[in-house]
mmCIF file of C-alpha atoms in Angstrom:
data_model
loop_
_atom_site.group_PDB
_atom_site.id
_atom_site.type_symbol
_atom_site.label_atom_id
_atom_site.label_comp_id
_atom_site.label_asym_id
_atom_site.label_seq_id
_atom_site.Cartn_x
_atom_site.Cartn_y
_atom_site.Cartn_z
ATOM 1 C CA MET A 8 -26.580 20.158 -5.643
ATOM 2 C CA GLY A 9 -24.999 17.087 -4.044
ATOM 3 C CA GLU A 10 -26.426 15.176 -1.111
ATOM 4 C CA VAL A 11 -27.462 17.540 1.690
ATOM 5 C CA LEU A 12 -26.670 16.293 5.198
ATOM 6 C CA LYS A 13 -29.520 16.872 7.623
ATOM 7 C CA LYS A 14 -30.190 17.208 11.335
ATOM 8 C CA GLU A 15 -33.435 16.276 13.101
ATOM 9 C CA ALA A 16 -35.722 19.097 14.223
ATOM 10 C CA TYR A 17 -39.137 19.406 15.767
ATOM 11 C CA GLY A 18 -41.790 22.088 15.693
ATOM 12 C CA LEU A 19 -45.382 22.937 14.909
ATOM 13 C CA ALA A 20 -46.911 22.545 11.464
ATOM 14 C CA VAL A 21 -50.129 23.037 9.525
ATOM 15 C CA LYS A 22 -50.936 19.940 7.473
ATOM 16 C CA ASP A 23 -53.858 21.229 5.366
ATOM 17 C CA GLU A 24 -56.220 24.175 4.731
ATOM 18 C CA SER A 25 -58.027 23.584 8.026
ATOM 19 C CA GLY A 26 -55.259 25.715 9.520
ATOM 20 C CA VAL A 27 -54.988 23.422 12.558
ATOM 21 C CA ILE A 28 -51.459 23.332 13.999
ATOM 22 C CA SER A 29 -49.968 20.140 15.425
ATOM 23 C CA PRO A 30 -46.540 18.748 16.434
ATOM 24 C CA PHE A 31 -44.221 17.924 13.552
ATOM 25 C CA ARG A 32 -40.817 16.297 13.212
ATOM 26 C CA PHE A 33 -38.651 17.190 10.238
ATOM 27 C CA SER A 34 -35.045 17.791 9.206
ATOM 28 C CA ARG A 35 -32.865 20.880 8.878
ATOM 29 C CA ARG A 36 -29.749 20.884 6.704
ATOM 30 C CA GLU A 37 -26.401 20.628 8.424
ATOM 31 C CA THR A 38 -24.558 23.908 8.937
ATOM 32 C CA GLY A 39 -22.915 24.911 5.659
ATOM 33 C CA GLU A 40 -19.766 27.010 5.363
ATOM 34 C CA ASN A 41 -21.808 30.244 5.053
ATOM 35 C CA ASP A 42 -24.560 29.233 7.481
ATOM 36 C CA VAL A 43 -25.501 30.167 11.018
ATOM 37 C CA ARG A 44 -27.403 27.711 13.217
ATOM 38 C CA LEU A 45 -29.446 29.130 16.063
ATOM 39 C CA LYS A 46 -31.523 27.796 18.887
ATOM 40 C CA VAL A 47 -34.959 29.418 18.596
ATOM 41 C CA LEU A 48 -35.988 31.096 21.846
ATOM 42 C CA PHE A 49 -39.058 33.084 20.763
ATOM 43 C CA CYS A 50 -41.132 33.452 17.613
ATOM 44 C CA GLY A 51 -43.821 36.042 16.950
ATOM 45 C CA ILE A 52 -47.138 35.221 15.321
ATOM 46 C CA CYS A 53 -47.858 37.464 12.335
ATOM 47 C CA HIS A 54 -51.182 37.714 10.494
ATOM 48 C CA THR A 55 -49.280 36.371 7.484
ATOM 49 C CA ASP A 56 -48.850 33.108 9.419
ATOM 50 C CA LEU A 57 -52.623 32.831 9.658
ATOM 51 C CA SER A 58 -53.127 33.678 5.980
ATOM 52 C CA MET A 59 -50.562 31.102 4.929
ATOM 53 C CA ALA A 60 -51.960 28.461 7.295
ATOM 54 C CA ILE A 61 -55.420 28.579 5.687
ATOM 55 C CA ASN A 62 -54.043 29.128 2.154
ATOM 56 C CA GLU A 63 -55.787 32.496 1.902
ATOM 57 C CA TRP A 64 -53.480 33.576 -0.932
ATOM 58 C CA GLY A 65 -53.568 30.296 -2.831
ATOM 59 C CA PHE A 66 -49.882 29.318 -2.825
ATOM 60 C CA THR A 67 -49.316 27.550 0.507
ATOM 61 C CA SER A 68 -47.364 24.278 0.398
ATOM 62 C CA TYR A 69 -48.101 21.784 3.168
ATOM 63 C CA PRO A 70 -46.835 20.803 5.634
ATOM 64 C CA LEU A 71 -46.188 24.417 6.669
ATOM 65 C CA VAL A 72 -44.079 25.339 9.685
ATOM 66 C CA PRO A 73 -44.974 29.042 10.138
ATOM 67 C CA GLY A 74 -42.937 31.797 11.731
ATOM 68 C CA HIS A 75 -40.756 34.640 10.430
ATOM 69 C CA GLU A 76 -40.299 36.721 13.593
ATOM 70 C CA ILE A 77 -37.569 34.547 15.048
ATOM 71 C CA VAL A 78 -35.056 35.337 17.776
ATOM 72 C CA GLY A 79 -32.546 33.044 19.357
ATOM 73 C CA VAL A 80 -28.937 32.378 20.172
ATOM 74 C CA VAL A 81 -26.234 31.181 17.780
ATOM 75 C CA THR A 82 -25.110 27.615 18.475
ATOM 76 C CA GLU A 83 -22.873 26.963 15.462
ATOM 77 C CA VAL A 84 -21.347 28.870 12.543
ATOM 78 C CA GLY A 85 -19.921 27.719 9.233
ATOM 79 C CA ALA A 86 -16.224 27.896 8.338
ATOM 80 C CA LYS A 87 -16.609 31.067 6.233
ATOM 81 C CA VAL A 88 -18.906 32.965 8.597
ATOM 82 C CA THR A 89 -17.284 36.205 9.800
ATOM 83 C CA LYS A 90 -20.052 38.308 11.358
ATOM 84 C CA PHE A 91 -21.401 35.992 14.058
ATOM 85 C CA ASN A 92 -20.151 33.689 16.777
ATOM 86 C CA ALA A 93 -21.683 31.083 19.059
ATOM 87 C CA GLY A 94 -23.608 32.809 21.846
ATOM 88 C CA ASP A 95 -24.649 35.855 19.806
ATOM 89 C CA LYS A 96 -28.267 36.984 20.076
ATOM 90 C CA VAL A 97 -29.732 37.063 16.573
ATOM 91 C CA GLY A 98 -32.931 37.129 14.576
ATOM 92 C CA VAL A 99 -34.337 35.848 11.291
ATOM 93 C CA GLY A 100 -37.120 37.703 9.523
ATOM 94 C CA TYR A 101 -39.246 37.300 6.405
ATOM 95 C CA MET A 102 -36.588 35.875 4.053
ATOM 96 C CA VAL A 103 -33.650 33.495 4.155
ATOM 97 C CA SER A 104 -32.095 34.082 0.721
ATOM 98 C CA SER A 105 -32.266 35.932 -2.607
ATOM 99 C CA CYS A 106 -30.324 35.937 -5.880
ATOM 100 C CA GLY A 107 -27.883 38.635 -4.724
ATOM 101 C CA SER A 108 -27.303 40.040 -8.207
ATOM 102 C CA CYS A 109 -30.517 41.580 -9.540
ATOM 103 C CA GLU A 110 -31.393 45.290 -9.406
ATOM 104 C CA THR A 111 -33.305 44.996 -6.147
ATOM 105 C CA CYS A 112 -30.596 42.950 -4.434
ATOM 106 C CA THR A 113 -27.813 45.341 -5.426
ATOM 107 C CA ASP A 114 -30.045 48.165 -4.114
ATOM 108 C CA ASP A 115 -30.221 46.426 -0.694
ATOM 109 C CA GLN A 116 -33.885 45.595 -1.325
ATOM 110 C CA GLU A 117 -33.623 41.802 -1.329
ATOM 111 C CA ASN A 118 -37.223 41.645 -0.154
ATOM 112 C CA TYR A 119 -38.353 42.523 -3.704
ATOM 113 C CA CYS A 120 -36.034 40.060 -5.463
ATOM 114 C CA PRO A 121 -38.000 37.785 -7.849
ATOM 115 C CA LYS A 122 -35.996 34.869 -6.448
ATOM 116 C CA MET A 123 -36.347 35.835 -2.786
ATOM 117 C CA ILE A 124 -36.881 32.750 -0.614
ATOM 118 C CA LEU A 125 -39.429 32.990 2.187
ATOM 119 C CA THR A 126 -38.432 31.879 5.666
ATOM 120 C CA SER A 127 -41.585 29.798 5.868
ATOM 121 C CA GLY A 128 -43.223 28.000 2.961
ATOM 122 C CA GLY A 129 -40.626 28.960 0.354
ATOM 123 C CA LYS A 130 -38.619 26.646 -1.886
ATOM 124 C CA TYR A 131 -34.905 26.448 -1.145
ATOM 125 C CA TYR A 132 -32.152 25.757 -3.682
ATOM 126 C CA ASP A 133 -32.245 22.012 -3.001
ATOM 127 C CA ASP A 134 -35.996 22.012 -3.803
ATOM 128 C CA THR A 135 -36.947 21.489 -0.152
ATOM 129 C CA ILE A 136 -39.633 23.613 1.501
ATOM 130 C CA THR A 137 -38.374 26.135 4.041
ATOM 131 C CA TYR A 138 -39.640 25.664 7.580
ATOM 132 C CA GLY A 139 -40.134 28.684 9.831
ATOM 133 C CA GLY A 140 -39.601 29.583 13.445
ATOM 134 C CA TYR A 141 -42.291 27.543 15.168
ATOM 135 C CA SER A 142 -39.433 25.082 15.716
ATOM 136 C CA ASP A 143 -36.575 24.272 18.035
ATOM 137 C CA HIS A 144 -33.756 25.547 15.788
ATOM 138 C CA MET A 145 -33.005 27.234 12.460
ATOM 139 C CA VAL A 146 -30.241 27.247 9.865
ATOM 140 C CA CYS A 147 -29.842 30.404 7.803
ATOM 141 C CA GLU A 148 -27.270 32.011 5.515
ATOM 142 C CA GLU A 149 -25.119 34.523 7.382
ATOM 143 C CA ASP A 150 -26.168 37.440 5.173
ATOM 144 C CA TYR A 151 -29.826 37.089 6.249
ATOM 145 C CA ILE A 152 -29.195 37.081 9.990
ATOM 146 C CA ILE A 153 -29.985 40.181 12.073
ATOM 147 C CA ARG A 154 -27.973 41.070 15.175
ATOM 148 C CA ILE A 155 -30.117 41.876 18.218
ATOM 149 C CA PRO A 156 -28.942 44.700 20.534
ATOM 150 C CA GLU A 157 -27.919 43.436 23.963
ATOM 151 C CA ASN A 158 -30.297 45.766 25.825
ATOM 152 C CA LEU A 159 -33.492 44.548 24.157
ATOM 153 C CA PRO A 160 -35.647 41.758 25.667
ATOM 154 C CA LEU A 161 -35.749 38.973 23.109
ATOM 155 C CA ASP A 162 -39.440 38.087 23.456
ATOM 156 C CA ALA A 163 -40.729 41.606 22.772
ATOM 157 C CA THR A 164 -38.092 42.158 20.089
ATOM 158 C CA ALA A 165 -39.207 39.228 17.919
ATOM 159 C CA PRO A 166 -42.129 41.056 16.205
ATOM 160 C CA LEU A 167 -39.797 43.845 15.077
ATOM 161 C CA LEU A 168 -38.329 41.427 12.525
ATOM 162 C CA CYS A 169 -41.561 41.773 10.556
ATOM 163 C CA ALA A 170 -43.772 44.510 12.001
ATOM 164 C CA GLY A 171 -40.847 46.780 12.828
ATOM 165 C CA THR A 172 -39.156 46.641 9.446
ATOM 166 C CA THR A 173 -42.525 46.847 7.647
ATOM 167 C CA VAL A 174 -43.183 50.316 9.061
ATOM 168 C CA TYR A 175 -39.569 51.512 9.317
ATOM 169 C CA SER A 176 -38.720 50.785 5.675
ATOM 170 C CA PRO A 177 -41.292 53.096 4.021
ATOM 171 C CA MET A 178 -40.690 55.907 6.503
ATOM 172 C CA LYS A 179 -36.988 55.800 5.714
ATOM 173 C CA TYR A 180 -37.325 55.265 1.956
ATOM 174 C CA HIS A 181 -39.868 58.051 1.460
ATOM 175 C CA GLY A 182 -38.051 60.567 3.629
ATOM 176 C CA LEU A 183 -40.650 60.598 6.396
ATOM 177 C CA ASP A 184 -38.034 60.105 9.113
ATOM 178 C CA LYS A 185 -37.098 63.760 9.463
ATOM 179 C CA PRO A 186 -37.754 65.596 12.764
ATOM 180 C CA GLY A 187 -40.725 67.928 12.558
ATOM 181 C CA MET A 188 -42.591 66.036 9.854
ATOM 182 C CA HIS A 189 -46.206 65.102 10.515
ATOM 183 C CA ILE A 190 -46.972 61.405 10.117
ATOM 184 C CA GLY A 191 -50.384 59.751 10.258
ATOM 185 C CA VAL A 192 -50.824 56.119 11.301
ATOM 186 C CA VAL A 193 -54.056 54.417 10.259
ATOM 187 C CA GLY A 194 -54.963 51.576 12.606
ATOM 188 C CA LEU A 195 -53.504 50.849 16.030
ATOM 189 C CA GLY A 196 -52.743 47.140 15.896
ATOM 190 C CA GLY A 197 -49.628 44.999 15.506
ATOM 191 C CA LEU A 198 -48.158 47.241 12.819
ATOM 192 C CA GLY A 199 -49.698 50.524 13.937
ATOM 193 C CA HIS A 200 -48.463 50.570 17.520
ATOM 194 C CA VAL A 201 -44.891 49.884 16.353
ATOM 195 C CA ALA A 202 -45.214 52.592 13.673
ATOM 196 C CA VAL A 203 -46.093 55.124 16.373
ATOM 197 C CA LYS A 204 -43.034 54.164 18.417
ATOM 198 C CA PHE A 205 -40.603 54.425 15.502
ATOM 199 C CA ALA A 206 -42.109 57.661 14.183
ATOM 200 C CA LYS A 207 -41.763 59.279 17.611
ATOM 201 C CA ALA A 208 -38.168 58.029 17.918
ATOM 202 C CA MET A 209 -37.455 59.755 14.586
ATOM 203 C CA GLY A 210 -38.663 63.042 16.038
ATOM 204 C CA THR A 211 -41.853 63.380 14.012
ATOM 205 C CA LYS A 212 -45.299 64.556 15.002
ATOM 206 C CA VAL A 213 -47.648 61.553 15.024
ATOM 207 C CA THR A 214 -51.404 61.362 14.591
ATOM 208 C CA VAL A 215 -53.206 58.056 15.059
ATOM 209 C CA ILE A 216 -56.281 57.621 12.849
ATOM 210 C CA SER A 217 -58.879 55.098 13.983
ATOM 211 C CA THR A 218 -62.543 54.327 13.345
ATOM 212 C CA SER A 219 -63.547 54.877 16.971
ATOM 213 C CA ASP A 220 -62.473 56.695 20.116
ATOM 214 C CA ARG A 221 -61.770 53.431 21.941
ATOM 215 C CA LYS A 222 -57.969 53.553 21.635
ATOM 216 C CA ARG A 223 -57.506 57.291 22.211
ATOM 217 C CA ASP A 224 -55.986 57.005 25.698
ATOM 218 C CA GLU A 225 -53.790 54.118 24.587
ATOM 219 C CA ALA A 226 -52.448 56.107 21.641
ATOM 220 C CA LEU A 227 -51.900 59.416 23.408
ATOM 221 C CA THR A 228 -50.994 58.459 26.960
ATOM 222 C CA ARG A 229 -49.134 55.184 26.673
ATOM 223 C CA LEU A 230 -47.700 55.173 23.135
ATOM 224 C CA GLY A 231 -46.979 58.897 23.023
ATOM 225 C CA ALA A 232 -48.854 59.922 19.872
ATOM 226 C CA ASP A 233 -49.456 63.669 19.580
ATOM 227 C CA LEU A 234 -52.977 63.603 18.155
ATOM 228 C CA PHE A 235 -55.844 61.168 17.671
ATOM 229 C CA LEU A 236 -58.451 61.321 14.905
ATOM 230 C CA VAL A 237 -61.687 59.392 14.629
ATOM 231 C CA SER A 238 -62.046 58.768 10.907
ATOM 232 C CA ARG A 239 -65.844 58.525 11.167
ATOM 233 C CA ASP A 240 -66.099 61.995 12.694
ATOM 234 C CA PRO A 241 -66.477 64.458 9.768
ATOM 235 C CA GLU A 242 -65.584 67.505 11.857
ATOM 236 C CA GLN A 243 -62.357 66.020 13.199
ATOM 237 C CA MET A 244 -61.335 64.909 9.716
ATOM 238 C CA LYS A 245 -62.185 68.281 8.200
ATOM 239 C CA ASP A 246 -60.066 70.130 10.763
ATOM 240 C CA ALA A 247 -57.084 67.892 9.940
ATOM 241 C CA MET A 248 -57.282 68.210 6.145
ATOM 242 C CA GLY A 249 -53.981 68.968 4.425
ATOM 243 C CA THR A 250 -51.849 68.669 7.566
ATOM 244 C CA MET A 251 -49.826 65.463 7.093
ATOM 245 C CA ASP A 252 -46.623 64.823 5.137
ATOM 246 C CA GLY A 253 -47.198 61.087 4.982
ATOM 247 C CA ILE A 254 -49.568 58.426 6.235
ATOM 248 C CA ILE A 255 -48.784 54.769 7.020
ATOM 249 C CA ASP A 256 -51.972 52.744 6.454
ATOM 250 C CA THR A 257 -51.710 49.477 8.395
ATOM 251 C CA VAL A 258 -55.322 48.301 8.024
ATOM 252 C CA SER A 259 -55.840 44.889 6.421
ATOM 253 C CA ALA A 260 -59.626 45.170 6.064
ATOM 254 C CA PRO A 261 -61.391 47.003 3.215
ATOM 255 C CA HIS A 262 -61.839 50.681 4.112
ATOM 256 C CA PRO A 263 -62.457 54.039 2.373
ATOM 257 C CA VAL A 264 -59.315 55.784 1.132
ATOM 258 C CA LEU A 265 -60.709 59.220 0.195
ATOM 259 C CA PRO A 266 -60.975 60.597 3.764
ATOM 260 C CA ILE A 267 -57.370 59.554 4.381
ATOM 261 C CA LEU A 268 -56.084 61.157 1.184
ATOM 262 C CA ASP A 269 -57.699 64.445 2.211
ATOM 263 C CA LEU A 270 -55.455 64.561 5.284
ATOM 264 C CA LEU A 271 -52.309 64.777 3.171
ATOM 265 C CA LYS A 272 -50.451 67.952 2.289
ATOM 266 C CA TYR A 273 -49.444 68.837 -1.245
ATOM 267 C CA LYS A 274 -47.097 66.045 -2.468
ATOM 268 C CA GLY A 275 -48.070 63.905 0.524
ATOM 269 C CA LYS A 276 -47.715 60.127 0.416
ATOM 270 C CA LEU A 277 -50.201 57.465 1.492
ATOM 271 C CA ILE A 278 -48.238 54.257 2.079
ATOM 272 C CA MET A 279 -50.147 50.990 2.186
ATOM 273 C CA VAL A 280 -48.579 48.303 4.361
ATOM 274 C CA GLY A 281 -51.789 46.483 5.301
ATOM 275 C CA ALA A 282 -53.115 43.949 2.785
ATOM 276 C CA PRO A 283 -56.935 43.989 2.436
ATOM 277 C CA ASP A 284 -58.308 40.844 0.792
ATOM 278 C CA LYS A 285 -60.584 42.926 -1.469
ATOM 279 C CA PRO A 286 -59.705 45.831 -3.819
ATOM 280 C CA LEU A 287 -59.980 49.337 -2.412
ATOM 281 C CA GLU A 288 -61.713 52.141 -4.306
ATOM 282 C CA LEU A 289 -59.094 54.726 -5.239
ATOM 283 C CA PRO A 290 -60.344 58.254 -6.057
ATOM 284 C CA VAL A 291 -58.049 59.858 -8.625
ATOM 285 C CA LEU A 292 -58.951 63.550 -8.448
ATOM 286 C CA PRO A 293 -57.366 64.143 -5.005
ATOM 287 C CA LEU A 294 -54.149 62.656 -6.385
ATOM 288 C CA ILE A 295 -54.173 64.879 -9.449
ATOM 289 C CA PHE A 296 -55.043 68.152 -7.719
ATOM 290 C CA GLY A 297 -52.733 67.579 -4.746
ATOM 291 C CA LYS A 298 -49.837 65.865 -6.539
ATOM 292 C CA LYS A 299 -50.327 63.127 -3.967
ATOM 293 C CA MET A 300 -49.097 59.559 -4.163
ATOM 294 C CA VAL A 301 -50.403 56.182 -3.077
ATOM 295 C CA VAL A 302 -47.663 53.566 -2.795
ATOM 296 C CA GLY A 303 -47.210 50.099 -1.364
ATOM 297 C CA SER A 304 -44.436 48.717 0.796
ATOM 298 C CA MET A 305 -43.565 45.408 2.427
ATOM 299 C CA VAL A 306 -40.829 44.377 4.861
ATOM 300 C CA GLY A 307 -37.457 46.053 4.489
ATOM 301 C CA GLY A 308 -34.244 44.629 3.085
ATOM 302 C CA ILE A 309 -31.572 43.199 5.358
ATOM 303 C CA LYS A 310 -29.643 46.484 5.622
ATOM 304 C CA GLU A 311 -32.830 48.389 6.512
ATOM 305 C CA THR A 312 -33.855 45.719 8.988
ATOM 306 C CA GLN A 313 -30.529 45.945 10.812
ATOM 307 C CA GLU A 314 -30.813 49.762 10.836
ATOM 308 C CA MET A 315 -34.308 49.413 12.295
ATOM 309 C CA MET A 316 -33.062 47.013 14.964
ATOM 310 C CA ASP A 317 -30.174 49.315 15.882
ATOM 311 C CA LEU A 318 -32.594 52.256 16.212
ATOM 312 C CA ALA A 319 -34.823 50.088 18.393
ATOM 313 C CA GLY A 320 -31.845 49.360 20.607
ATOM 314 C CA LYS A 321 -30.957 53.053 20.851
ATOM 315 C CA HIS A 322 -34.500 54.058 21.859
ATOM 316 C CA ASN A 323 -35.553 50.861 23.675
ATOM 317 C CA ILE A 324 -38.325 50.157 21.184
ATOM 318 C CA THR A 325 -40.083 46.799 21.454
ATOM 319 C CA ALA A 326 -43.487 45.445 20.528
ATOM 320 C CA ASP A 327 -46.287 45.089 23.058
ATOM 321 C CA ILE A 328 -46.773 41.352 23.306
ATOM 322 C CA GLU A 329 -48.740 38.539 24.860
ATOM 323 C CA LEU A 330 -46.291 35.715 25.580
ATOM 324 C CA ILE A 331 -47.866 32.305 25.041
ATOM 325 C CA SER A 332 -46.903 28.646 25.335
ATOM 326 C CA ALA A 333 -46.682 26.348 22.329
ATOM 327 C CA ASP A 334 -49.880 24.529 23.280
ATOM 328 C CA TYR A 335 -51.845 27.805 23.019
ATOM 329 C CA VAL A 336 -51.018 28.439 19.351
ATOM 330 C CA ASN A 337 -54.324 27.234 17.868
ATOM 331 C CA THR A 338 -56.265 29.405 20.312
ATOM 332 C CA ALA A 339 -53.992 32.341 19.501
ATOM 333 C CA MET A 340 -54.707 31.917 15.778
ATOM 334 C CA LYS A 341 -58.455 32.027 16.424
ATOM 335 C CA ARG A 342 -58.041 35.163 18.518
ATOM 336 C CA LEU A 343 -55.800 36.730 15.888
ATOM 337 C CA GLU A 344 -58.500 36.181 13.283
ATOM 338 C CA LYS A 345 -60.775 38.325 15.460
ATOM 339 C CA ALA A 346 -58.041 40.920 16.111
ATOM 340 C CA ASP A 347 -58.201 39.913 19.786
ATOM 341 C CA VAL A 348 -54.592 40.607 20.745
ATOM 342 C CA ARG A 349 -52.685 43.562 22.151
ATOM 343 C CA TYR A 350 -50.689 43.711 19.998
ATOM 344 C CA ARG A 351 -48.659 40.646 19.043
ATOM 345 C CA PHE A 352 -48.581 37.029 20.187
ATOM 346 C CA VAL A 353 -45.109 35.613 20.795
ATOM 347 C CA ILE A 354 -44.459 31.914 21.378
ATOM 348 C CA ASP A 355 -42.085 30.995 24.199
ATOM 349 C CA VAL A 356 -40.467 28.352 22.019
ATOM 350 C CA ALA A 357 -37.478 27.344 24.122
ATOM 351 C CA ASN A 358 -39.434 26.819 27.343
ATOM 352 C CA THR A 359 -42.663 25.302 26.023
ATOM 353 C CA LEU A 360 -41.993 23.523 22.716
ATOM 354 C CA LYS A 361 -40.638 20.034 23.431
ATOM 355 C CA PRO A 362 -40.318 16.876 21.330
ATOM 356 C CA GLU A 363 -43.154 15.322 23.305
ATOM 357 C CA SER A 364 -45.384 18.427 23.091
ATOM 358 C CA LYS A 365 -49.095 17.856 22.618
ATOM 359 C CA ILE A 366 -51.081 20.656 21.032
#
């Protein structure tokens, strides 16, 4: 590529494996002919941000500007952009580019493209590191921008760009979005509470599965789940055996899989969207005798993500958030590590992140 013109930006970055976040000045490329530039208004904090910050997965490049649950307003569009205009409310999720020609890309599953470029901590075509949404503005290719419905509040919509599409995609792909189906949701956290909302909007029967009774009222009364199971109660689990068409497992900590598999009907699917840091023990006999499946799934492709966002607009689905200022981010990360959030932190970027910010 030739020389890339750049524009100054500021944000929050992690400089090393300590995970400590501090102010950071850097450059964004100028708006290209296929690019959209947006002012970042809000950015959600995903557990992936924490994992990347401390190099939990071993491939973090520093400095890292986290953030892939980004919402804002378009300030400039390139000459060949046709889908967006200045003033539009838009979002950027987990990826900012892909090859566009491989099997997964042509199947609208860019998220599985071997050359997919992460919004934060990826390597762009000019060999620069991509910087995420903990920043004042973003530049992104038009084809990776999501339109936000006018009726949705932008702060509580931000987490849908990751959490929302992560649970919507497997429900849609595996045919679990049909009215009358029975869906289980393991874990009632950032992913789980959004899974309940989307599953109910699809007209399914929803059972929340948790290790304790603590979130029963939350699940049934406020989120609208139909049933609640305590996975450590043998009688409750026995009574629910063979009743569910599919289960979305959102838990990121090691946990037993056998009791969950027993809840599935014949040909039922257990879909793993949480990412435990240690291998899970997978019993094979229940799979064989029940023709059951265990599959994995990550965020959805761009088409799926826009479908998810449109459904959210139709049913007024948003995440339950705790809105924080930029100077609270390090504390939020510590709380997130302890699962001390209900259910997603969102940074008020536009109002609290300034060039002179001190963290």
